[in-house]
Coordinates of C-alpha atoms in Angstrom, one line a residue:
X1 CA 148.0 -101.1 -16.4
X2 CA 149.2 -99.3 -19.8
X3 CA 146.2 -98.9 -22.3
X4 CA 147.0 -101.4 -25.7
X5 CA 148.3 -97.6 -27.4
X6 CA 150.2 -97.1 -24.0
X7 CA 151.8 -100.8 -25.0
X8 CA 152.6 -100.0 -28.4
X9 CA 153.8 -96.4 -28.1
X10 CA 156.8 -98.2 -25.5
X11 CA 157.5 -100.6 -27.7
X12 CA 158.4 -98.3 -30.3
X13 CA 160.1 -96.0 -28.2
X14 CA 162.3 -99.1 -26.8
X15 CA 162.8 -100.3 -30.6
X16 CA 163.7 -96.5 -31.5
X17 CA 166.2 -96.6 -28.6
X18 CA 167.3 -100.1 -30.1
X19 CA 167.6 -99.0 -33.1
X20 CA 170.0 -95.7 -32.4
X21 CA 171.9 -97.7 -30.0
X22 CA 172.5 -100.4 -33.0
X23 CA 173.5 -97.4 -35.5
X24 CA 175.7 -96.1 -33.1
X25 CA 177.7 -98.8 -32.7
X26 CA 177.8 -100.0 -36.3
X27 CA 178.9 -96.1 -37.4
X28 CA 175.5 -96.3 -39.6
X29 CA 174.8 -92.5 -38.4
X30 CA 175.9 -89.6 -40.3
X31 CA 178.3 -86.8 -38.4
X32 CA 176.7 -83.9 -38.1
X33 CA 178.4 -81.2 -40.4
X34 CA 180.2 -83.6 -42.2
X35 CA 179.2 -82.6 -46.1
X36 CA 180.5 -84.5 -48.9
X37 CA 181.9 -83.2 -52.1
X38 CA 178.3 -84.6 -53.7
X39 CA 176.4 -83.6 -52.0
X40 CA 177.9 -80.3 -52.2
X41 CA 177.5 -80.5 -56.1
X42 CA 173.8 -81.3 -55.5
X43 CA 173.0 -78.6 -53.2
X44 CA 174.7 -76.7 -56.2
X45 CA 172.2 -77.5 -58.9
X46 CA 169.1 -77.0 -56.4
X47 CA 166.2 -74.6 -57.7
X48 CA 164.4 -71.8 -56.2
X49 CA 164.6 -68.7 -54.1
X50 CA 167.7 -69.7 -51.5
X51 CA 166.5 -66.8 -48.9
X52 CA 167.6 -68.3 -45.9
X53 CA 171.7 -69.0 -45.5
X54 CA 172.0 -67.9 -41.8
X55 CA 171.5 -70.6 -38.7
X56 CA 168.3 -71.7 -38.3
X57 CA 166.3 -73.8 -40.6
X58 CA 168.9 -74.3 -42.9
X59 CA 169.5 -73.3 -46.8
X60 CA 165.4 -73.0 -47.3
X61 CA 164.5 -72.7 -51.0
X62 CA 161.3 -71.4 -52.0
X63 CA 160.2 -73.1 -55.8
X64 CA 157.6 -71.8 -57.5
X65 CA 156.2 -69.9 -60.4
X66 CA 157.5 -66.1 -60.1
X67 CA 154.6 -64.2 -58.6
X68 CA 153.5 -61.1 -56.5
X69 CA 152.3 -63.7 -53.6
X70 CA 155.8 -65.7 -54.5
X71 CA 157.7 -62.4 -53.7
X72 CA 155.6 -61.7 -50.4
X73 CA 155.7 -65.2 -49.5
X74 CA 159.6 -64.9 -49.4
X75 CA 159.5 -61.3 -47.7
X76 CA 157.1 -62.6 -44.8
X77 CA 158.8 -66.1 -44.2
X78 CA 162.7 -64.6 -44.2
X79 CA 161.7 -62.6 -41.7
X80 CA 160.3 -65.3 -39.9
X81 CA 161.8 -65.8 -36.3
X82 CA 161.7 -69.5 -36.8
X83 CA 163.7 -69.7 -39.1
X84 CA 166.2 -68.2 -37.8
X85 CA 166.0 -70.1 -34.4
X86 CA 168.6 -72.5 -33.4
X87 CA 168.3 -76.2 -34.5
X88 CA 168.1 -79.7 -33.4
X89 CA 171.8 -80.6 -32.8
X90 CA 171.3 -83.7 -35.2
X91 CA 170.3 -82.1 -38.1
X92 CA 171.9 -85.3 -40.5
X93 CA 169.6 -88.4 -38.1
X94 CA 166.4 -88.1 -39.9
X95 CA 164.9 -91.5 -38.5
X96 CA 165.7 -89.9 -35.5
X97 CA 163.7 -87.0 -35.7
X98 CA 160.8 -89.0 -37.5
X99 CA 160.6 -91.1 -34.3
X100 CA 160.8 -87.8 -31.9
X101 CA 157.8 -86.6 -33.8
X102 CA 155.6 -89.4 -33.7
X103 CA 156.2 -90.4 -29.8
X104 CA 156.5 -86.7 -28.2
X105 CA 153.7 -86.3 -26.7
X106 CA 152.6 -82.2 -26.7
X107 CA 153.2 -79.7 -24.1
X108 CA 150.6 -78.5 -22.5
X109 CA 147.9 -81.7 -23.4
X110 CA 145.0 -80.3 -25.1
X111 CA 141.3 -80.4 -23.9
X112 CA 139.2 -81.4 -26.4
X113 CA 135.5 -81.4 -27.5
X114 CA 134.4 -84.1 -29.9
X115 CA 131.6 -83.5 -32.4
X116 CA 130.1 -86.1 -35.0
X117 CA 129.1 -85.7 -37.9
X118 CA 126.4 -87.5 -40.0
X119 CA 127.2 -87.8 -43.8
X120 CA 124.6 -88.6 -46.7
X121 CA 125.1 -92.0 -46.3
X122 CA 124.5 -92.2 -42.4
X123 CA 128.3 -92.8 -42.2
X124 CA 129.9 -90.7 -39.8
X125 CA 133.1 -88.4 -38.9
X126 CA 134.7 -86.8 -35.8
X127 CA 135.3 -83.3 -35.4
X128 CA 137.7 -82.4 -32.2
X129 CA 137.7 -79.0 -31.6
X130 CA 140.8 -77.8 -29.4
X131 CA 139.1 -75.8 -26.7
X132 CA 142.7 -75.7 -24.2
X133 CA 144.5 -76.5 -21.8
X134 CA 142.8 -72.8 -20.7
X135 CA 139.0 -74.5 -20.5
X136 CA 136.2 -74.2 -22.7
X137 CA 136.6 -70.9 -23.7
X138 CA 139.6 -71.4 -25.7
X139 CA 142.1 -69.3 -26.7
X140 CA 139.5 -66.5 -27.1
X141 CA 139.0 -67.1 -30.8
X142 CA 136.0 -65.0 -31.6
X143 CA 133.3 -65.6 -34.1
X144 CA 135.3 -64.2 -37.2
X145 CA 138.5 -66.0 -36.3
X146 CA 140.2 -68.0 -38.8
X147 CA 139.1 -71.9 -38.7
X148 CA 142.3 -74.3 -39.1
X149 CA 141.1 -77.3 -40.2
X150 CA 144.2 -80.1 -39.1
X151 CA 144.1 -83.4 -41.6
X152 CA 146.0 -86.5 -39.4
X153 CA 147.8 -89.0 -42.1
X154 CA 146.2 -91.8 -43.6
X155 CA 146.3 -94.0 -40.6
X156 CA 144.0 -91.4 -38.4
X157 CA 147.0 -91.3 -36.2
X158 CA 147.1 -88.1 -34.3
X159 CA 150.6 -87.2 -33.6
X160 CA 151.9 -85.0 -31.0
X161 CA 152.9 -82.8 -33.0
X162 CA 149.9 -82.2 -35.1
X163 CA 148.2 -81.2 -31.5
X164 CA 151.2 -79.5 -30.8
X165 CA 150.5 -77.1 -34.4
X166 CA 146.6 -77.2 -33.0
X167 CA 148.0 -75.4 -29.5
X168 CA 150.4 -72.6 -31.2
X169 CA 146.6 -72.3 -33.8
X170 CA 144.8 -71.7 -30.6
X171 CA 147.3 -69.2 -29.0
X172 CA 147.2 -67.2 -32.0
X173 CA 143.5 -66.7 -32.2
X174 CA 142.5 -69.5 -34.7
X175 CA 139.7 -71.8 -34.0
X176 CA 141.6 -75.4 -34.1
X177 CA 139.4 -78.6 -35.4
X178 CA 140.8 -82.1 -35.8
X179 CA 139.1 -83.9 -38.9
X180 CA 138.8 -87.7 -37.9
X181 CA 137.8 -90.2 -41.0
X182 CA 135.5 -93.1 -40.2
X183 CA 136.0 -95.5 -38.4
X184 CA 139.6 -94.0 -37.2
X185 CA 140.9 -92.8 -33.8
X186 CA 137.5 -93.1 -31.8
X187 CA 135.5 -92.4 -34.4
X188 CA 132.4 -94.7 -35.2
X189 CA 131.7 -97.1 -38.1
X190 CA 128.3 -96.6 -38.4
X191 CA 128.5 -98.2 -42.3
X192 CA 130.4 -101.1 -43.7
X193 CA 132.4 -98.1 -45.7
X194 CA 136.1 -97.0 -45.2
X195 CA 137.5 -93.7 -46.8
X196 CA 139.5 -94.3 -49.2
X197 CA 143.2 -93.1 -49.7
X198 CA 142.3 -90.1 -52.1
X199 CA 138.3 -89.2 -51.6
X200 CA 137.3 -86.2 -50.8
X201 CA 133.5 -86.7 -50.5
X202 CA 133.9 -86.5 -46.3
X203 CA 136.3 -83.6 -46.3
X204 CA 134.1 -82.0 -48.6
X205 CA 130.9 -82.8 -46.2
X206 CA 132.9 -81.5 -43.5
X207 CA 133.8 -78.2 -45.1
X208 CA 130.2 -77.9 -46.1
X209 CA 129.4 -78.0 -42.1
X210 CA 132.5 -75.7 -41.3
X211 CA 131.3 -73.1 -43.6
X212 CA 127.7 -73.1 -41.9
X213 CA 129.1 -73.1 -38.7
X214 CA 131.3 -70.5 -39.1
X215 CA 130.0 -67.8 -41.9
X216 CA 132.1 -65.2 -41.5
X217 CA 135.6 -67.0 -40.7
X218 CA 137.8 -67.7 -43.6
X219 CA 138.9 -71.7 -43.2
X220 CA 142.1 -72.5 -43.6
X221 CA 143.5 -76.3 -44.0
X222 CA 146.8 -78.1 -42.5
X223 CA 147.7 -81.9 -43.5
X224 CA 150.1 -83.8 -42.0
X225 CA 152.5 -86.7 -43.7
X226 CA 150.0 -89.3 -46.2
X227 CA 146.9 -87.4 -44.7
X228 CA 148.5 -84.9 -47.8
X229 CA 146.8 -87.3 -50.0
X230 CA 143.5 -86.2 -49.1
X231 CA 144.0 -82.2 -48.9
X232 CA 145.6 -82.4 -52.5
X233 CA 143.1 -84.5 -53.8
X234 CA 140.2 -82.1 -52.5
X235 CA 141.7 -78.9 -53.4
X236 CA 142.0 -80.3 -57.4
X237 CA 138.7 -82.3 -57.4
X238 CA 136.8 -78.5 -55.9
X239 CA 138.7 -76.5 -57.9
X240 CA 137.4 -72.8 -57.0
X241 CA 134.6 -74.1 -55.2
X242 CA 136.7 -75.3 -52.3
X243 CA 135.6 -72.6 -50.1
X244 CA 139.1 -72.6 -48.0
X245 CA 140.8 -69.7 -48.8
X246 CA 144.3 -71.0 -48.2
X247 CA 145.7 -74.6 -47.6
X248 CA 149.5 -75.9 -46.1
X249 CA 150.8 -80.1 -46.2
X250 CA 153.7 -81.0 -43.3
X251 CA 155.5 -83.3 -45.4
X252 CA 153.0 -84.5 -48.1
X253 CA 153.0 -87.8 -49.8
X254 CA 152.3 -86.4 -53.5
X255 CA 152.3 -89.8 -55.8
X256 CA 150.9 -92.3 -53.6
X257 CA 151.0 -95.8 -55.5
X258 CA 154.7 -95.4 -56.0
X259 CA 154.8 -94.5 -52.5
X260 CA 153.2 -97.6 -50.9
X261 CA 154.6 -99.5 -53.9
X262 CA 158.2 -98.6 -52.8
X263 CA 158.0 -99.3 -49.3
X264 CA 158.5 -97.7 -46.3
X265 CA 161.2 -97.2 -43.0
X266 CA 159.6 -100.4 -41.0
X267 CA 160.5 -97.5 -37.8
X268 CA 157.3 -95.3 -39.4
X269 CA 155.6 -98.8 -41.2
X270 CA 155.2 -101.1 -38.2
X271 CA 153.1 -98.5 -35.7
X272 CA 150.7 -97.4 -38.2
X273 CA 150.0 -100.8 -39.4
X274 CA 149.1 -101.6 -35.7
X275 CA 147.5 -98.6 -34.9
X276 CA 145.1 -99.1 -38.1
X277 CA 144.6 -102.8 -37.1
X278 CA 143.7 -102.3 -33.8
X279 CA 141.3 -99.8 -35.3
X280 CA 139.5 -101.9 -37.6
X281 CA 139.3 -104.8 -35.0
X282 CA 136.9 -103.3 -33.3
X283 CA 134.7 -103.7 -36.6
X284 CA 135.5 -106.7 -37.7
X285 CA 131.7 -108.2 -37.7
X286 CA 130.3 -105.4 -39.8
X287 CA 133.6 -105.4 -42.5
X288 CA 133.5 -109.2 -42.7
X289 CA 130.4 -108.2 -45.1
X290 CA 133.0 -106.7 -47.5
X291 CA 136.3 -107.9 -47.0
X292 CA 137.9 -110.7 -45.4
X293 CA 139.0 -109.7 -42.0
X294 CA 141.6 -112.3 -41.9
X295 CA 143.5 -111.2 -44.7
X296 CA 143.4 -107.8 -43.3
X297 CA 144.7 -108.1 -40.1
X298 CA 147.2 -110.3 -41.1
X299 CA 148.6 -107.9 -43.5
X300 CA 152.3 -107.1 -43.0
X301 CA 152.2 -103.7 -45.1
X302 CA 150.4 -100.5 -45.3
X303 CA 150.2 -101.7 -49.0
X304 CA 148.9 -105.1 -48.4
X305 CA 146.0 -103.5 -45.9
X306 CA 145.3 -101.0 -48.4
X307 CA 144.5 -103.4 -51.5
X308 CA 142.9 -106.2 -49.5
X309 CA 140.5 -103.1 -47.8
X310 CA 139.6 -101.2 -50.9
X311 CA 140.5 -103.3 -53.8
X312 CA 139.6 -106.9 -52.9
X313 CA 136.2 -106.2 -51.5
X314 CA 133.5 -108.8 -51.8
X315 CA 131.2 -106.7 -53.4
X316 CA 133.0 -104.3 -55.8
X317 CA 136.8 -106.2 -56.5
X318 CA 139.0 -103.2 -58.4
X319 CA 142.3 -103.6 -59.5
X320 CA 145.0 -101.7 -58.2
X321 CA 145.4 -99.5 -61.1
X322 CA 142.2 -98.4 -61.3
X323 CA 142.3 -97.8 -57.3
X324 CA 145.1 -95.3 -58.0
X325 CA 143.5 -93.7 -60.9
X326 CA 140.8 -92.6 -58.6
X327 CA 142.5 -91.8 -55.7
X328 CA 145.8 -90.4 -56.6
X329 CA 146.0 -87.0 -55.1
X330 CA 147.6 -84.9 -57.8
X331 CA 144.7 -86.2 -60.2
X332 CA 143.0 -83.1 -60.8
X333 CA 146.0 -80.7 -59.3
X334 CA 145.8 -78.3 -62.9
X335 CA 142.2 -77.4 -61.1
X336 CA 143.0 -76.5 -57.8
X337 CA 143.0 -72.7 -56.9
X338 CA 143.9 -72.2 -53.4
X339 CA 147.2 -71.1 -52.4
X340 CA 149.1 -74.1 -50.8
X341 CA 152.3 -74.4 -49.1
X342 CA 154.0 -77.6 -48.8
X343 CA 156.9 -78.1 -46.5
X344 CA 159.1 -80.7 -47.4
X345 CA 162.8 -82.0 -46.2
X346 CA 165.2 -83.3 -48.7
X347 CA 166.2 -86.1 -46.0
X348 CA 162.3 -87.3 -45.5
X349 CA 163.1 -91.2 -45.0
X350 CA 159.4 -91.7 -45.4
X351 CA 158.4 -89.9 -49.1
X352 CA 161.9 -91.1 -50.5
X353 CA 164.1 -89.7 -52.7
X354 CA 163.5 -86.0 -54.0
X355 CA 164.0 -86.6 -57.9
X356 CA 161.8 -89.1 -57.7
X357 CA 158.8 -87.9 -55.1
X358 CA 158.9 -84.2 -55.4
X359 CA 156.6 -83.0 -58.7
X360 CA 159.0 -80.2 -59.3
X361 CA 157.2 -79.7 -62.5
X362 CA 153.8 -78.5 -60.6
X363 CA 155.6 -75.6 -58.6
X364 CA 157.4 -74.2 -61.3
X365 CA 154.1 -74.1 -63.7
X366 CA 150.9 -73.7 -61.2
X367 CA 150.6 -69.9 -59.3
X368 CA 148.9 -71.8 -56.4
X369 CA 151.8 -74.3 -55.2
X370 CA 154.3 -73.4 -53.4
X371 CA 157.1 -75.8 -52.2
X372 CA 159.7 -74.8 -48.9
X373 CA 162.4 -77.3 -49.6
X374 CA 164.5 -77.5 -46.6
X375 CA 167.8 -80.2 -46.6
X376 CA 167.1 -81.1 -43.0
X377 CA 164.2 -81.8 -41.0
X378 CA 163.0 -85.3 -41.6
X379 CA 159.0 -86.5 -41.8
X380 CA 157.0 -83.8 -40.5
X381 CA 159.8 -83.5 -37.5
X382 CA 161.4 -79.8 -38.4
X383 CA 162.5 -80.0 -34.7
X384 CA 165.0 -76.8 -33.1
X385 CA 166.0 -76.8 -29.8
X386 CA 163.4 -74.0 -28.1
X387 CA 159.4 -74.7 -26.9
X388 CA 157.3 -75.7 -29.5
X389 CA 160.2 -78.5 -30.9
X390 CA 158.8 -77.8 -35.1
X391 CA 159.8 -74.8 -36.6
X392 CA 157.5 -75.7 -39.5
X393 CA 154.8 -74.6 -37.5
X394 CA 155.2 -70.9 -36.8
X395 CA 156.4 -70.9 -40.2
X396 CA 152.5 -72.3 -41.8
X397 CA 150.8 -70.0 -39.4
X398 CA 153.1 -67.4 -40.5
X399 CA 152.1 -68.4 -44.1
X400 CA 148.3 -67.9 -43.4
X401 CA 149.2 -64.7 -41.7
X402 CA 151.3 -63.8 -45.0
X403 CA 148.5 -64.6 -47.3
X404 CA 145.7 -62.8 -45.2
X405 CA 148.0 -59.7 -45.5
X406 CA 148.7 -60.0 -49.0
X407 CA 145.2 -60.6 -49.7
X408 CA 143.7 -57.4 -47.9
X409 CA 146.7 -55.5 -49.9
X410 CA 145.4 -56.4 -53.5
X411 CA 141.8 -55.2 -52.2
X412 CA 142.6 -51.9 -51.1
X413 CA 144.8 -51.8 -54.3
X414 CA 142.5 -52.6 -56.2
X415 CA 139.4 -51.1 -54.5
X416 CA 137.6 -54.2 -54.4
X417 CA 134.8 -54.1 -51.2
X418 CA 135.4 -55.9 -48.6
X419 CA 134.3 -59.2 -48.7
X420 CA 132.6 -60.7 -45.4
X421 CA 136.2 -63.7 -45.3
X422 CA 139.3 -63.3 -47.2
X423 CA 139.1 -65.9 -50.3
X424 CA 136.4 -68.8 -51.0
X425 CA 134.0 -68.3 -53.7
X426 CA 131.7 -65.5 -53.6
X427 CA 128.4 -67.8 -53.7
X428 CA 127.1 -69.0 -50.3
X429 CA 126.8 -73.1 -49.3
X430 CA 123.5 -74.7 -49.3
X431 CA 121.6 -74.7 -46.3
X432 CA 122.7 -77.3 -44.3
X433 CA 120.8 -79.9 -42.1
X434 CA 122.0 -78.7 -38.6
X435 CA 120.5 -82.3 -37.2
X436 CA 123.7 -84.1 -38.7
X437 CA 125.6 -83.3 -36.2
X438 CA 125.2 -84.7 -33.1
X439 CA 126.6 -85.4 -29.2
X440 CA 129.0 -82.8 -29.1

């Protein structure tokens, strides 16, 4: 018997196969190669450093504020090998690489150890750390090695090729952990309290513990899709005191009302809506304190479950505005002041249009944010033909690898000593309650 995801994961694979058989026949599907004369003209008018125009990933544009990082950045990902690897030989079928993405699962499958974590409030989240395919040992990360803390989307939905970024992490010698909010993908509800879109309070909990754990590693940070929402938002609201030293988003979501306002491609709508009801079912007697369960899980969008869950509460009724004007995640974005890279595809069917989703105005006037603009490649797909199907993930490990290098350079440079982890602020954490977490 197929498990209930098992069910839903060949439903959407037989609607996927629907769906591309339907767009074949109605001549809905671009050809690849065939450019128009405008979009020609707007390839034209693009900004950035164009420093990749040979076969790979494409015409990648770097945009950001002119820089000695800027300059390395564009030094150490042009020489990349993956993005100069061949592509997926539908570069111009976005929706189709958006569903490849979410259904593939990875190669090898990963063995992993679950932790959880007690918060302040006796709520709870999941830490998986990826310890394999090799066994427990890992990928002989020692105890210096860089964490990588990997951020699902907003639906907790861990995608194949999130685990599949987690793998190549592990490979390379970085200590892999999977942050898992409440209540999402396994995780317990141990209080009547969901995370909301943009709150940082358990990511910051959670890097708290990380730091502890692991005080001599520098911790690095990788969101996927809407999960974005939640990096952004943390790296603003902590400012300096973030205590990551550098931070990468696979296709964030940067302005999230407009982008649950605006809709979504029911392809990428309809399984996270089911996968985040068939999450909070298994709650429903301790939410019916605070919200009323039939409204939710009769919700037909991600918008309509997000309002009736956070803003329509029994206790503490909000409007929507005032929702977003705590939880957008470019808030506090002037604070943030850890290098991030976000990979984005002008074709994303999912965060919509680029004039209109892309904050152009942050990269060109903030030294931290760096945008890799790419005109094909989807929702967090970035697929090419050879193993490891993203390309967008050797090119965020080579990113870390990048900034680690440039990092060590300004030191010697400068003759700074050696500090015990490359970036993070030079105060340590408070001591942590180590009985918090429990049943690894």
């Amino acid at each position: 018997m197929l498990s209930p995801e098992g069910l839903v994961a060949a439903a959407a694979v037989l609607m996927g196969l629907a769906l591309l058989a339907w767009c074949l026949w109605a001549g809905r599907l671009e050809v690849p190669g065939d450019v128009g004369e405008e979009e020609e003209e707007e390839e034209e008018e693009e900004e950035g450093i164009l420093f990749m125009a040979e076969e790979g990933s494409g015409h990648c544009r770097l945009l950001c504020k002119p820089s000695a990082l800027a300059q390395h950045l564009v030094r150490s990902l042009g020489r990349s090998a993956a993005l100069r690897e061949g592509r997926w030989p539908w570069p111009r079928w976005p929706k189709l690489q958006m569903l490849w993405q979410l259904l593939q699962p990875p190669e090898p499958e990963p063995v992993v150890a679950r932790e959880l974590l007690q918060l302040p409030d006796a709520g709870v989240v999941a830490l998986d750390w990826l310890v394999g395919p090799w066994g427990a040992a890992g990928g002989g990360g020692g105890v210096s090695s860089p964490v990588l803390l990997l951020i699902p989307n907003a639906a907790g939905k861990v995608t194949g090729g999130l685990l599949q970024l987690g793998l190549r992490a592990l490979e390379r010698g970085f200590v892999p952990v999977i942050f898992n909010r409440r209540g999402h993908n396994g995780c317990p509800l141990t209080t009547a309290r969901l995370q909301p879109f943009g709150d940082p309070g358990d990511l910051r909990e959670t890097v708290t513990y990380l730091r502890c754990r692991h005080p001599s590693a520098s911790l690095l940070a990788v969101s996927e899709g809407s999960g974005s929402g939640l990096l952004l938002a943390y790296l603003g609201e902590s400012g300096s005191s973030s205590r990551l030293a550098a931070a990468a988003c696979l296709s964030p979501i940067f302005r999230g009302r407009d982008w649950f306002e605006a809709g979504m491609p029911w392809l990428y709508e309809w399984p996270l809506l089911l996968h985040l009801k068939q999450g909070l079912s298994r709650y429903a007697g301790a939410l019916a304190e605070v919200v009323d369960m039939d409204m939710l899980l009769g919700s037909r969008s991600l918008r309509e479950l997000e309002e009736t869950l956070f803003c329509r509460t029994r206790s503490r009724p909000t409007s929507w505005e005032c929702y977003w004007e705590r939880n957008e995640p470019l808030r506090d974005a002037d604070e943030a002041a850890v290098p991030v890279l976000c990979l984005c595809s002008a074709d994303d069917p999912v965060r919509g249009p680029p004039a209109q989703s892309l904050p152009t105005e942050l990269f060109r006037s903030s030294p931290y944010f760096f945008l890799l603009l790419t005109p094909h490649g989807g929702h967090c797909g970035f697929p090419r033909r050879r193993p490891g199907r993203c390309w967008a993930h050797e090119a965020v490990l080579e990113y870390f690898r990048a900034m680690a290098e440039f990092l060590r350079t300004e030191e010697r440079r400068k003759g700074l000593p050696r500090p015990r982890r490359w970036g993070g602020p030079s105060v340590e954490p408070p001591v942590f309650t180590w009985q918090r977490s429990y049943t690894r």
